[in-house]
Coordinates of C-alpha atoms and ligand atoms in Angstrom, one line a residue:
Chain A
M860 CA 0.0 0.0 0.0
S861 CA 1.3 3.4 -0.8
D862 CA 1.6 6.3 1.6
V863 CA -1.5 7.9 0.2
A864 CA -3.7 5.0 1.1
Q865 CA -2.2 4.7 4.6
N866 CA -2.9 8.3 5.3
Q867 CA -6.4 8.2 4.0
F868 CA -8.9 9.3 6.6
N869 CA -10.9 6.5 8.1
I870 CA -13.4 8.0 10.5
R871 CA -13.9 4.6 12.2
E872 CA -10.5 5.0 13.8
Y873 CA -11.7 8.0 15.7
I874 CA -15.1 7.1 16.9
R875 CA -16.5 4.7 19.5
E876 CA -18.2 2.4 17.0
N877 CA -20.0 0.5 19.7
L878 CA -22.1 3.6 20.5
F879 CA -23.4 4.0 16.9
P880 CA -25.8 4.8 15.5
H881 CA -25.5 8.0 17.5
F882 CA -28.5 9.5 19.3
M883 CA -28.9 12.5 17.1
C884 CA -32.0 13.1 15.1
P885 CA -32.1 12.4 11.3
G886 CA -30.3 15.2 9.5
C887 CA -28.9 16.9 12.6
G888 CA -26.0 19.2 11.6
H889 CA -24.0 18.3 14.7
G890 CA -23.0 15.0 13.1
I891 CA -21.6 16.8 10.1
A892 CA -19.5 19.0 12.4
L893 CA -18.3 15.8 14.1
R894 CA -16.9 14.5 10.8
A895 CA -15.2 17.8 10.1
L896 CA -13.5 17.9 13.5
L897 CA -12.3 14.3 13.3
N898 CA -10.9 14.8 9.8
A899 CA -9.0 17.9 11.1
V900 CA -7.6 15.9 14.0
H901 CA -6.5 13.2 11.5
D902 CA -4.9 15.7 9.1
L903 CA -3.0 17.3 11.9
G904 CA -1.8 13.9 13.0
I905 CA -2.9 14.3 16.6
D906 CA -2.5 11.2 18.7
K907 CA -5.8 10.1 20.2
N908 CA -4.2 9.7 23.5
Q909 CA -3.0 13.3 23.4
L910 CA -6.5 14.6 22.5
A911 CA -8.9 15.7 25.2
I912 CA -12.5 16.6 24.2
V913 CA -14.4 18.6 26.8
S914 CA -18.0 19.2 26.2
G915 CA -21.0 20.8 27.9
I916 CA -24.6 19.7 28.0
G917 CA -26.9 19.7 25.0
C918 CA -27.1 17.7 21.8
S919 CA -23.9 19.5 20.9
G920 CA -22.3 18.5 24.2
R921 CA -23.2 14.9 23.6
V922 CA -21.2 14.9 20.3
G923 CA -18.0 14.5 22.4
A924 CA -19.1 11.2 23.7
Y925 CA -18.7 9.6 20.3
I926 CA -15.1 10.5 19.9
D927 CA -12.5 7.8 20.8
A928 CA -10.2 10.0 22.8
N929 CA -10.1 11.4 26.3
T930 CA -13.6 12.8 26.6
F931 CA -15.0 14.7 29.4
H932 CA -18.8 15.4 29.4
T933 CA -19.1 18.2 31.9
T934 CA -21.9 20.4 33.2
H935 CA -24.2 22.8 31.4
G936 CA -22.3 25.9 30.4
R937 CA -19.1 25.0 32.1
P938 CA -16.9 23.1 29.6
L939 CA -14.6 26.0 29.2
A940 CA -14.0 26.2 32.9
F941 CA -13.2 22.5 33.1
A942 CA -11.0 22.7 30.0
T943 CA -9.1 25.6 31.5
G944 CA -8.2 23.5 34.5
L945 CA -7.3 20.5 32.4
K946 CA -5.1 22.5 30.0
L947 CA -3.2 24.1 32.9
A948 CA -2.6 20.8 34.6
R949 CA -1.8 18.9 31.4
P950 CA -0.4 21.4 28.9
D951 CA 0.8 18.5 26.8
L952 CA -2.8 17.6 25.8
E953 CA -4.6 19.1 22.8
V954 CA -7.8 20.3 24.5
I955 CA -10.9 20.9 22.3
V956 CA -14.2 22.1 23.7
I957 CA -17.5 21.3 22.0
T958 CA -20.4 23.4 23.1
G959 CA -23.8 24.7 21.9
D960 CA -25.2 28.1 21.5
G961 CA -27.2 27.8 24.7
D962 CA -24.4 26.1 26.5
C963 CA -21.8 28.6 25.4
L964 CA -23.7 31.9 25.2
A965 CA -26.5 31.7 27.7
I966 CA -25.6 29.8 30.8
G967 CA -22.0 29.7 29.9
G968 CA -21.6 33.2 28.5
N969 CA -19.5 34.3 31.4
H970 CA -17.1 31.4 31.0
L971 CA -16.8 32.3 27.3
I972 CA -15.8 35.9 27.8
H973 CA -13.2 35.0 30.4
A974 CA -11.7 32.2 28.4
C975 CA -11.4 34.7 25.5
R976 CA -9.8 37.2 27.8
R977 CA -7.2 34.8 29.2
N978 CA -6.3 33.5 25.8
L979 CA -5.3 30.0 27.0
N980 CA -4.4 27.6 24.2
L981 CA -7.8 25.9 23.8
T982 CA -10.0 25.4 20.8
C983 CA -13.7 26.0 21.3
L984 CA -16.3 24.8 18.7
M985 CA -19.7 26.3 19.3
L986 CA -22.3 24.4 17.3
N987 CA -24.9 27.0 16.7
N988 CA -28.4 25.7 15.8
E989 CA -30.2 28.7 17.0
V990 CA -32.0 26.8 19.7
Y991 CA -31.9 24.7 22.8
G992 CA -32.2 21.4 20.9
M993 CA -31.8 18.9 23.7
T994 CA -34.5 20.3 26.0
G995 CA -37.1 20.5 23.3
G996 CA -36.6 23.7 21.4
Q997 CA -36.5 26.8 23.7
V998 CA -35.2 30.2 22.4
S999 CA -31.5 30.7 22.6
P1000 CA -29.3 33.8 22.4
T1001 CA -28.8 33.2 18.7
T1002 CA -32.4 32.5 17.6
S1003 CA -33.1 34.6 14.6
A1004 CA -35.8 37.2 14.5
D1005 CA -39.4 36.0 14.2
R1006 CA -38.4 32.3 14.6
F1007 CA -40.8 30.1 16.5
T1008 CA -39.6 28.1 19.5
T1009 CA -41.5 26.6 22.4
T1010 CA -40.8 29.8 24.3
T1011 CA -41.4 32.2 21.5
Q1012 CA -44.8 31.2 20.3
Y1013 CA -45.4 34.5 18.5
G1014 CA -41.9 34.5 17.0
N1015 CA -38.7 35.7 18.6
H1016 CA -38.3 39.4 19.2
E1017 CA -35.1 39.5 21.1
P1018 CA -31.9 40.8 19.6
I1019 CA -29.2 38.1 19.1
F1020 CA -25.6 37.7 20.0
D1021 CA -23.1 37.7 17.2
A1022 CA -21.0 35.0 18.9
C1023 CA -17.9 35.8 16.8
K1024 CA -18.0 39.5 17.6
L1025 CA -18.5 38.7 21.2
A1026 CA -15.4 36.5 21.1
E1027 CA -13.4 39.1 19.3
G1028 CA -14.4 41.8 21.7
A1029 CA -13.5 39.6 24.7
G1030 CA -10.0 39.1 23.3
A1031 CA -9.9 35.6 21.7
G1032 CA -6.7 35.0 19.7
F1033 CA -8.5 33.3 16.8
V1034 CA -12.1 33.6 15.7
G1035 CA -13.8 32.0 12.7
R1036 CA -17.1 30.9 11.4
E1037 CA -18.1 28.2 8.9
M1038 CA -21.2 26.2 8.0
T1039 CA -21.7 22.5 8.0
L1040 CA -22.7 22.7 4.4
Q1041 CA -19.1 23.5 3.5
T1042 CA -17.6 20.6 5.4
P1043 CA -14.1 20.6 3.9
A1044 CA -13.8 24.4 4.6
L1045 CA -15.0 23.7 8.1
R1046 CA -12.3 21.0 8.5
D1047 CA -9.7 23.4 7.3
L1048 CA -10.8 26.2 9.6
I1049 CA -10.8 23.8 12.6
K1050 CA -7.2 22.8 11.6
E1051 CA -6.1 26.4 11.7
A1052 CA -7.9 27.0 15.0
I1053 CA -6.2 24.0 16.6
A1054 CA -2.8 25.1 15.2
H1055 CA -3.2 28.6 16.6
D1056 CA -1.4 29.2 19.9
G1057 CA -4.0 30.9 22.0
F1058 CA -7.8 30.7 22.5
S1059 CA -9.5 29.8 19.3
F1060 CA -13.2 30.2 18.9
I1061 CA -15.2 28.8 16.0
E1062 CA -18.9 29.2 15.4
V1063 CA -20.2 26.3 13.4
L1064 CA -23.5 27.0 11.7
S1065 CA -25.4 23.8 12.3
D1066 CA -29.0 22.7 12.1
C1067 CA -31.5 21.4 14.5
T1068 CA -33.6 19.7 11.9
E1069 CA -36.1 17.9 14.0
I1070 CA -37.1 20.6 16.4
F1071 CA -36.2 24.0 15.1
G1072 CA -36.6 23.0 11.5
R1073 CA -40.1 21.5 12.0
K1074 CA -41.3 24.3 14.2
N1075 CA -40.3 26.8 11.6
D1076 CA -41.3 24.9 8.5
M1077 CA -37.9 24.9 7.1
G1078 CA -38.3 21.9 4.9
E1079 CA -36.5 18.6 5.0
S1080 CA -32.9 18.1 6.3
A1081 CA -31.4 18.6 2.9
E1082 CA -33.2 21.9 2.4
M1083 CA -32.1 23.1 5.8
V1084 CA -28.5 22.4 5.1
L1085 CA -28.7 24.2 1.7
A1086 CA -30.5 27.1 3.4
Q1087 CA -27.4 27.8 5.4
K1088 CA -26.1 29.5 2.3
A1089 CA -29.2 31.4 1.5
D1090 CA -32.0 33.3 3.0
F1091 CA -33.4 31.2 5.8
R1092 CA -30.6 31.5 8.3
S1093 CA -29.7 35.1 7.7
V1094 CA -33.1 36.6 8.2
S1095 CA -31.6 38.5 11.0
Y1096 CA -28.4 36.6 11.4
G1097 CA -25.5 38.8 12.5
T1098 CA -27.7 41.9 12.1
E1099 CA -29.8 43.9 14.5
I1100 CA -33.5 43.3 14.7
G1101 CA -35.2 45.6 12.2
E1102 CA -32.3 45.9 9.9
T1103 CA -33.0 44.8 6.4
F1104 CA -32.1 41.3 5.6
K1105 CA -28.9 40.8 3.6
P1106 CA -28.7 37.4 1.9
R1107 CA -25.4 35.8 2.4
G1108 CA -24.5 38.8 4.5
M1109 CA -22.7 36.8 7.1
K1110 CA -19.1 36.3 7.0
T1111 CA -17.4 32.9 7.2
G1112 CA -13.8 31.8 7.3
V1113 CA -11.1 33.2 9.6
L1114 CA -12.5 36.4 11.1
L1115 CA -9.6 37.3 13.4
R1116 CA -6.1 36.2 14.2
D1117 CA -4.2 37.9 16.9
D1118 CA -0.9 36.7 18.2
R1119 CA -1.2 38.2 21.7
P1120 CA 0.5 36.3 24.5
E1121 CA -0.9 32.9 25.3
Y1122 CA -2.1 32.5 28.9
A1123 CA 0.0 29.6 30.1
M1124 CA 3.2 30.9 28.7
A1125 CA 2.5 34.4 30.0
Y1126 CA 1.6 32.9 33.4
K1127 CA 4.9 31.0 33.5
R1128 CA 7.0 34.0 32.6
H1129 CA 5.2 36.1 35.1
N1130 CA 5.9 33.6 37.9
E1131 CA 9.5 33.2 37.0
K1132 CA 10.0 36.9 37.2
K1133 CA 8.2 37.2 40.5
L1134 CA 10.2 34.3 42.0
K1135 CA 13.5 35.9 41.1
Q1136 CA 12.6 39.1 42.8
Chain B
M92 CA -4.0 38.3 -37.0
N93 CA -7.3 39.3 -38.5
R94 CA -7.9 42.9 -37.8
R95 CA -11.5 42.8 -38.2
V96 CA -12.8 45.8 -36.3
P97 CA -12.6 48.8 -38.6
L98 CA -12.1 51.6 -36.2
K99 CA -9.6 54.5 -36.4
A100 CA -8.3 55.2 -33.0
D101 CA -7.2 58.7 -33.8
T102 CA -10.5 60.0 -35.2
P103 CA -13.1 58.1 -33.4
A104 CA -16.3 59.9 -32.4
A105 CA -15.7 62.9 -34.6
S106 CA -15.3 60.9 -37.9
S107 CA -18.2 59.4 -39.8
A108 CA -19.7 57.1 -37.2
P109 CA -19.4 53.4 -37.8
E110 CA -22.8 51.9 -38.6
R111 CA -23.0 49.7 -35.6
P112 CA -21.1 49.6 -32.3
T113 CA -18.4 47.1 -31.8
N114 CA -19.3 44.3 -29.5
V115 CA -16.9 42.6 -27.2
L116 CA -18.1 39.8 -24.9
I117 CA -15.8 38.8 -22.0
V118 CA -16.6 35.6 -20.1
G119 CA -15.0 33.5 -17.4
V120 CA -15.5 32.3 -13.8
G121 CA -15.3 34.2 -10.5
G122 CA -11.9 35.3 -9.5
Q123 CA -10.3 35.3 -12.9
G124 CA -10.6 39.0 -13.6
V125 CA -13.3 39.2 -16.2
I126 CA -14.5 42.4 -14.8
M127 CA -11.0 43.9 -14.7
V128 CA -10.6 43.0 -18.4
S129 CA -13.9 44.6 -19.3
K130 CA -13.2 47.7 -17.3
V131 CA -9.8 48.2 -19.0
L132 CA -11.4 47.9 -22.4
A133 CA -14.3 50.2 -21.5
S134 CA -12.1 52.9 -20.0
L135 CA -9.8 52.7 -23.0
C136 CA -12.6 53.2 -25.4
Q137 CA -13.9 56.1 -23.3
E138 CA -10.5 57.7 -23.2
L139 CA -10.4 57.5 -27.0
G140 CA -13.7 59.3 -27.2
Y141 CA -16.1 56.5 -27.9
Q142 CA -19.4 56.1 -26.3
V143 CA -19.3 52.9 -24.2
K144 CA -21.8 50.7 -22.5
Q145 CA -20.9 47.9 -20.3
S146 CA -23.1 45.4 -18.4
E147 CA -22.1 42.5 -16.3
V148 CA -23.4 39.6 -14.3
H149 CA -21.2 38.3 -11.5
G150 CA -23.7 37.0 -9.0
M151 CA -21.9 33.8 -8.1
A152 CA -18.5 35.2 -8.7
K153 CA -17.1 34.6 -5.2
R154 CA -17.9 30.9 -5.4
G155 CA -16.3 30.3 -8.8
G156 CA -19.6 30.8 -10.7
A157 CA -19.9 32.1 -14.2
V158 CA -19.1 35.7 -14.8
F159 CA -19.7 37.6 -18.1
S160 CA -19.4 41.2 -19.2
H161 CA -20.7 42.9 -22.3
V162 CA -18.8 45.8 -23.7
R163 CA -20.2 47.8 -26.6
F164 CA -18.5 50.9 -28.0
G165 CA -19.0 53.1 -31.0
H166 CA -20.3 56.5 -32.0
T167 CA -23.6 55.9 -30.3
V168 CA -24.5 52.9 -28.3
Y169 CA -28.1 52.3 -27.1
S170 CA -28.5 48.8 -25.6
P171 CA -25.9 47.7 -23.1
T172 CA -26.2 44.0 -24.1
I173 CA -25.0 42.0 -27.0
L174 CA -27.4 39.9 -29.0
E175 CA -26.8 36.3 -29.9
G176 CA -24.6 36.0 -32.9
D177 CA -23.6 39.6 -32.7
A178 CA -20.3 39.6 -30.8
D179 CA -17.3 40.8 -32.8
V180 CA -14.9 39.4 -30.3
L181 CA -15.5 36.8 -27.6
V182 CA -12.8 36.7 -25.0
A183 CA -13.0 33.7 -22.7
L184 CA -10.8 33.4 -19.6
E185 CA -12.0 29.9 -19.2
W186 CA -12.4 27.3 -21.9
A187 CA -15.8 25.9 -21.0
E188 CA -17.3 29.3 -20.5
G189 CA -16.0 30.2 -23.9
L190 CA -17.8 27.3 -25.4
R191 CA -21.0 28.2 -23.6
W192 CA -21.0 31.6 -25.1
L193 CA -19.9 30.7 -28.7
P194 CA -23.4 31.1 -30.0
Y195 CA -23.0 34.8 -29.2
L196 CA -20.1 35.2 -31.6
N197 CA -20.7 36.5 -35.0
Q198 CA -20.6 33.3 -37.0
D199 CA -19.1 34.8 -40.1
S200 CA -16.5 37.3 -38.9
G201 CA -16.3 37.0 -35.1
T202 CA -13.0 36.5 -33.3
F203 CA -12.7 33.9 -30.6
I204 CA -9.9 34.4 -28.1
A205 CA -9.9 31.8 -25.3
D206 CA -7.7 30.6 -22.6
T207 CA -7.5 26.8 -22.7
Q208 CA -7.5 26.6 -19.0
H209 CA -10.3 24.5 -17.5
I210 CA -11.9 25.3 -14.2
V211 CA -14.1 22.4 -13.4
P212 CA -17.0 23.1 -11.0
P213 CA -17.0 20.5 -8.2
F214 CA -20.3 19.1 -9.2
A215 CA -19.0 18.4 -12.7
C216 CA -16.0 16.4 -11.5
R217 CA -16.0 12.9 -12.9
N218 CA -12.5 12.0 -12.4
R219 CA -10.4 12.7 -9.4
I220 CA -7.1 11.7 -10.9
R221 CA -4.7 14.6 -11.2
G222 CA -4.2 15.7 -14.8
A223 CA -7.0 13.5 -16.1
D224 CA -9.7 14.9 -18.3
S225 CA -12.8 15.8 -16.3
G226 CA -15.3 14.9 -19.0
Y227 CA -16.5 18.5 -18.6
S228 CA -16.7 20.4 -22.0
R229 CA -15.8 17.6 -24.2
E230 CA -15.1 19.6 -27.3
T231 CA -11.4 19.7 -27.8
V232 CA -9.4 22.8 -28.7
H233 CA -8.6 21.3 -32.0
E234 CA -12.3 20.8 -32.9
V235 CA -13.2 24.3 -31.9
M236 CA -10.3 25.8 -33.8
E237 CA -11.4 24.0 -36.9
S238 CA -14.9 25.1 -36.7
V239 CA -14.4 28.8 -35.7
A240 CA -12.4 30.6 -38.4
N241 CA -10.9 33.3 -36.3
S242 CA -10.1 31.4 -33.2
F243 CA -7.1 31.9 -30.9
A244 CA -6.7 29.3 -28.2
L245 CA -3.8 30.0 -25.9
D246 CA -2.7 28.8 -22.6
A247 CA -2.6 32.3 -21.0
L248 CA -2.2 30.9 -17.5
Q249 CA 0.9 29.1 -18.6
I250 CA 2.3 32.2 -20.3
A251 CA 1.6 34.3 -17.2
T252 CA 3.0 31.6 -14.9
E253 CA 6.2 31.5 -17.0
L254 CA 6.5 35.2 -16.4
G255 CA 6.2 34.6 -12.7
V256 CA 2.8 36.2 -12.5
P257 CA 0.1 33.6 -12.7
K258 CA -2.5 36.1 -11.6
A259 CA -1.9 38.2 -14.7
A260 CA -3.4 35.6 -17.1
N261 CA -6.2 38.0 -17.8
T262 CA -3.7 40.7 -18.8
V263 CA -2.1 38.2 -21.3
L264 CA -5.5 37.9 -22.9
L265 CA -5.8 41.6 -23.0
G266 CA -2.6 41.6 -25.0
T267 CA -4.1 39.1 -27.4
L268 CA -7.3 41.2 -27.6
S269 CA -5.3 44.3 -28.3
T270 CA -4.4 42.8 -31.7
A271 CA -8.0 42.4 -32.6
L272 CA -8.9 46.0 -32.0
E273 CA -6.9 48.8 -33.6
F274 CA -6.1 50.9 -30.6
P275 CA -2.5 52.1 -29.9
V276 CA -0.5 49.7 -27.7
D277 CA 0.6 52.5 -25.4
A278 CA -2.9 53.5 -24.7
W279 CA -3.7 49.9 -23.6
K280 CA -0.7 49.9 -21.3
G281 CA -1.6 53.2 -19.8
V282 CA -5.1 52.1 -18.9
I283 CA -3.9 48.7 -17.6
S284 CA -1.5 50.5 -15.3
K285 CA -4.4 52.3 -13.8
F286 CA -6.4 49.2 -13.1
V287 CA -3.8 46.9 -11.5
P288 CA -2.1 47.3 -8.1
P289 CA 0.8 49.8 -8.4
K290 CA 3.3 47.1 -7.4
T291 CA 2.2 44.8 -10.3
V292 CA 2.3 47.4 -13.1
E293 CA 5.6 46.2 -14.5
A294 CA 4.5 42.5 -14.3
N295 CA 1.2 43.2 -16.0
T296 CA 2.9 45.2 -18.7
R297 CA 5.1 42.2 -19.4
A298 CA 2.0 39.9 -19.4
F299 CA 0.3 42.3 -21.8
E300 CA 3.2 42.3 -24.2
A301 CA 3.5 38.5 -24.0
G302 CA -0.2 38.1 -25.1
H303 CA 0.2 40.7 -27.8
E304 CA 3.4 39.1 -29.1
W305 CA 1.7 35.6 -29.0
A306 CA -1.1 36.8 -31.3
L307 CA 1.2 38.6 -33.7
T308 CA 3.4 35.5 -34.2
F309 CA 0.4 33.2 -34.3
D310 CA 0.6 30.6 -37.0
R311 CA -2.7 28.9 -37.4
E312 CA -1.5 25.8 -39.2
T313 CA 1.2 25.0 -36.7
R314 CA -1.1 25.5 -33.8
L315 CA -3.8 23.3 -35.3
K316 CA -1.2 20.6 -35.6
E317 CA -0.1 21.0 -32.1
W318 CA -3.6 20.9 -30.8
Q319 CA -4.4 17.8 -32.8
E320 CA -1.5 16.0 -31.2
H321 CA -2.6 17.2 -27.9
T322 CA -6.1 15.9 -28.5
A323 CA -4.7 12.5 -29.4
R324 CA -2.5 12.4 -26.3
F325 CA -5.4 13.4 -24.2
S326 CA -7.8 10.7 -25.5
A327 CA -5.2 8.1 -24.6
E328 CA -5.0 9.5 -21.1
I329 CA -8.8 9.5 -20.7
A330 CA -8.9 5.8 -21.8
R331 CA -6.3 5.0 -19.3
S332 CA -7.7 6.9 -16.4
D333 CA -11.2 5.7 -16.9
V334 CA -10.0 2.2 -15.9
A335 CA -8.3 3.5 -12.9
V336 CA -11.2 5.2 -11.2
T337 CA -13.0 2.6 -9.2
S338 CA -14.2 4.2 -6.0
T339 CA -16.6 2.1 -4.0
L340 CA -19.3 3.3 -1.7
E341 CA -20.0 1.7 1.6
I342 CA -23.3 2.5 3.4
T343 CA -23.6 1.3 6.9
E344 CA -27.3 0.6 6.9
A345 CA -27.5 0.3 10.7
W346 CA -26.4 3.9 11.1
C347 CA -28.5 5.5 8.4
K348 CA -31.5 7.4 9.6
G349 CA -33.0 8.2 6.2
C350 CA -32.5 11.9 6.4
D351 CA -32.3 12.0 2.6
I352 CA -29.4 14.5 2.6
C353 CA -27.1 12.2 0.5
V354 CA -29.9 11.4 -2.0
K355 CA -30.7 15.1 -2.6
F356 CA -27.1 16.3 -2.7
C357 CA -25.6 13.5 -4.9
P358 CA -24.8 15.4 -8.2
E359 CA -25.1 12.1 -10.2
R360 CA -28.4 11.1 -8.7
C361 CA -27.2 7.6 -8.1
L362 CA -28.5 7.3 -4.5
A363 CA -32.0 6.6 -3.5
M364 CA -34.1 5.8 -0.4
D365 CA -35.3 2.2 -0.3
E366 CA -38.7 1.1 1.2
R367 CA -37.0 0.9 4.7
Q368 CA -36.0 4.6 4.4
I369 CA -32.3 3.6 4.1
A370 CA -30.0 5.1 1.5
V371 CA -28.9 2.7 -1.3
L372 CA -26.6 3.2 -4.2
T373 CA -28.8 2.5 -7.2
D374 CA -26.3 3.1 -9.9
P375 CA -22.7 2.4 -8.9
D376 CA -21.5 3.1 -12.4
R377 CA -22.5 6.7 -12.2
C378 CA -20.9 7.3 -8.8
T379 CA -17.8 9.4 -9.4
G380 CA -16.5 9.1 -5.8
C381 CA -17.0 12.9 -5.3
R382 CA -17.6 12.3 -1.6
I383 CA -20.3 14.9 -1.2
C384 CA -22.6 12.3 0.3
E385 CA -19.8 11.2 2.7
W386 CA -19.1 14.8 3.8
L387 CA -22.7 15.6 4.5
C388 CA -24.0 12.4 6.0
P389 CA -24.7 13.5 9.6
D390 CA -24.7 9.9 10.7
L391 CA -21.3 9.0 9.3
A392 CA -23.0 6.2 7.5
I393 CA -21.3 6.6 4.2
A394 CA -17.7 5.9 3.3
V395 CA -16.2 6.4 -0.1
H396 CA -13.2 4.2 -0.7
T397 CA -10.9 5.3 -3.5
P398 CA -7.8 3.5 -4.6
A399 CA -4.5 5.2 -3.9
S400 CA -3.4 7.6 -6.6
P401 CA -2.1 5.7 -9.6
V402 CA 1.6 5.7 -10.2
E403 CA 2.6 8.5 -12.6
A404 CA 3.2 6.9 -15.9
Ligands
LIG334 C1 -27.6 23.8 35.0 C2 -28.5 23.3 34.0 N1 -29.5 24.0 33.5 C3 -30.3 23.6 32.6 C4 -30.1 22.4 32.0 C5 -31.1 21.9 30.9 N2 -30.5 21.9 29.6 C6 -29.9 20.8 29.1 S1 -29.3 21.1 27.5 C7 -29.9 22.7 27.6 C8 -29.7 23.6 26.4 C9 -28.8 23.1 25.3 O1 -28.8 24.0 24.3 P1 -27.6 24.2 23.3 O2 -26.4 24.5 24.2 O3 -27.9 25.2 22.3 O4 -27.3 22.7 22.7 P2 -28.1 22.0 21.6 O5 -28.9 20.9 22.2 O6 -28.9 23.0 20.8 O7 -27.0 21.4 20.7 C10 -30.5 23.0 28.8 C11 -31.0 24.3 29.1 C12 -29.1 21.6 32.5 N3 -28.8 20.4 32.0 N4 -28.3 22.1 33.5
LIG335 S1 -33.0 17.9 18.9 FE1 -32.1 19.2 17.2 S2 -30.0 19.5 17.9 FE2 -30.7 17.8 19.1 S3 -30.2 16.0 17.9 FE3 -32.2 16.5 17.3 S4 -31.9 17.8 15.5 FE4 -30.0 17.7 16.6
LIG336 S1 -22.9 8.6 -4.4 FE1 -21.7 10.0 -3.2 S2 -19.7 9.9 -4.0 FE2 -21.0 8.9 -5.5 S3 -21.5 10.6 -6.9 FE3 -23.1 10.6 -5.4 S4 -22.5 12.0 -3.8 FE4 -20.7 11.6 -5.1
LIG337 S1 -27.2 11.2 4.6 FE1 -26.6 9.4 5.8 S2 -28.2 9.2 7.3 FE2 -29.0 10.6 5.7 S3 -30.0 9.2 4.3 FE3 -27.9 9.4 3.6 S4 -26.8 7.7 4.5 FE4 -28.7 7.9 5.6
LIG338 MG1 -28.3 24.9 20.4

């Protein structure tokens, strides 16, 4: 067999096959994000024993459980806090956090801004499906305007968070966004995020087909995936409520790259200086 | 080269007006610089005192979609668009786009200038082997050159790459175009220098000169022979590579949840849902191994197995 064949990505080497089929609903975008992540890990040649996946609670958080590596399914909103402790104790590990829009921006919003501020070398994938999927479809901080959820029966009227702007503002070293429809691009973005030395935040535009999709009449799974590119998703995505809708107005790809000091290194240098005094 | 367009650069608008405007159609795909080429031409015409109308469509440009631009100039120009069969010059920055627009060329006297570069859209990929023919736009350069009298097929990308500026392939084509319209060479260069980044003026000037020179030394008979040989070589390659592509598709039925994504996204329409709502490959011969289904299956239920790349012959 040639080198090419040996290096071919075989996803089964990276998953816990005995847990399959996974629990996610038909068409759920989180499964596509899982593939992109594992392919990135493969391409970077990261040893599974050196990989730690820390996830929160939600359908997104559950994704981590299917990865054949060191996985840590933590509490709702707190995966970044657990990951911070883990990375400081075991800097040799590649620590990747998988979280959801509710997990990361609502209950865990505080942890997110401080993780960005510290700039510890972690990679955070926020799977944004605009909804609390796991608990049956409540409104989340990223639910687009006028969308129906179980807690917005007349359509959502709240302004949303632009998660990437939030991460940029809070000081993340690397910020990017990609949709599951563009899986190879998502894989490449994840590779760049992992390779970046500092806190990397990626917003993955995912789909909750069964709950959000049904409630909002967004068509079948395939239509929902395709709609990421078009009008559905961006009704108010990334814009203020009331602002006119800009199709394809959202930016994807690497949005920010800042080489400011990484937390653990800066911490070490600081301590050494103080101890000398 | 056939200097078809009967315009006098020194006495344009003032002289007796040409009967009809000159029509130049520029086509290509997003990112190639179609709009730059048309803007250079339009400004040049304007500088020389012509009335110019330009209209373009570049909706999908960013994603490598088709881009085209109509440039019409003359004493008086009314409509901004060129009718089918009415283009005096068709400049194609990409081969297949050139073929797509051929019906717009004036069949008797039109000049066809095309880069032989192929940019194959992902959904049209039939063969993943590097260097192999994609099966996209099957007409060979030789065939087209034989059927279109004034046709100039050149590998502009190659010419530009040899000059160390692959991005200036569009400027090479401008050089070729300049031999089809009787405008002073210096005027062309002047306008180009205004449209390219200051640091690349020198490189673009060289690219322009290379394209211009290529057309002036163009010898149809020799080129035809060259392309004929190329076609023969290519057909042999296709025959060989067709045998080599044998990707196989593996669907793990126990994992498939019947979401239909793979069925709807497969560009070859070779997947279907069976009565159990599980995806099945209905037409293995049509599967190109493009992996779109594999990428998008949320349940990781599809694996495309491709053989390792063949040993370079
Ligand atoms: C402290 C706490 N509060 C509330 C919950 C209930 N809960 C579980 S998942 C979830 C929301 C998940 O939403 P999101 O993070 O967007 O993930 P998704 O399921 O959409 O992927 C909530 C509120 C919980 N498990 N723990
Ligand atoms: S509820 Fe929504 S987010 Fe959760 S698995 Fe189902 S489709 Fe995915
Ligand atoms: S079955 Fe899959 S790999 Fe084959 S052509 Fe269709 S989408 Fe591509
Ligand atoms: S995309 Fe996957 S889960 Fe969906 S129908 Fe196809 S094979 Fe089944
Ligand atoms: Mg969610």
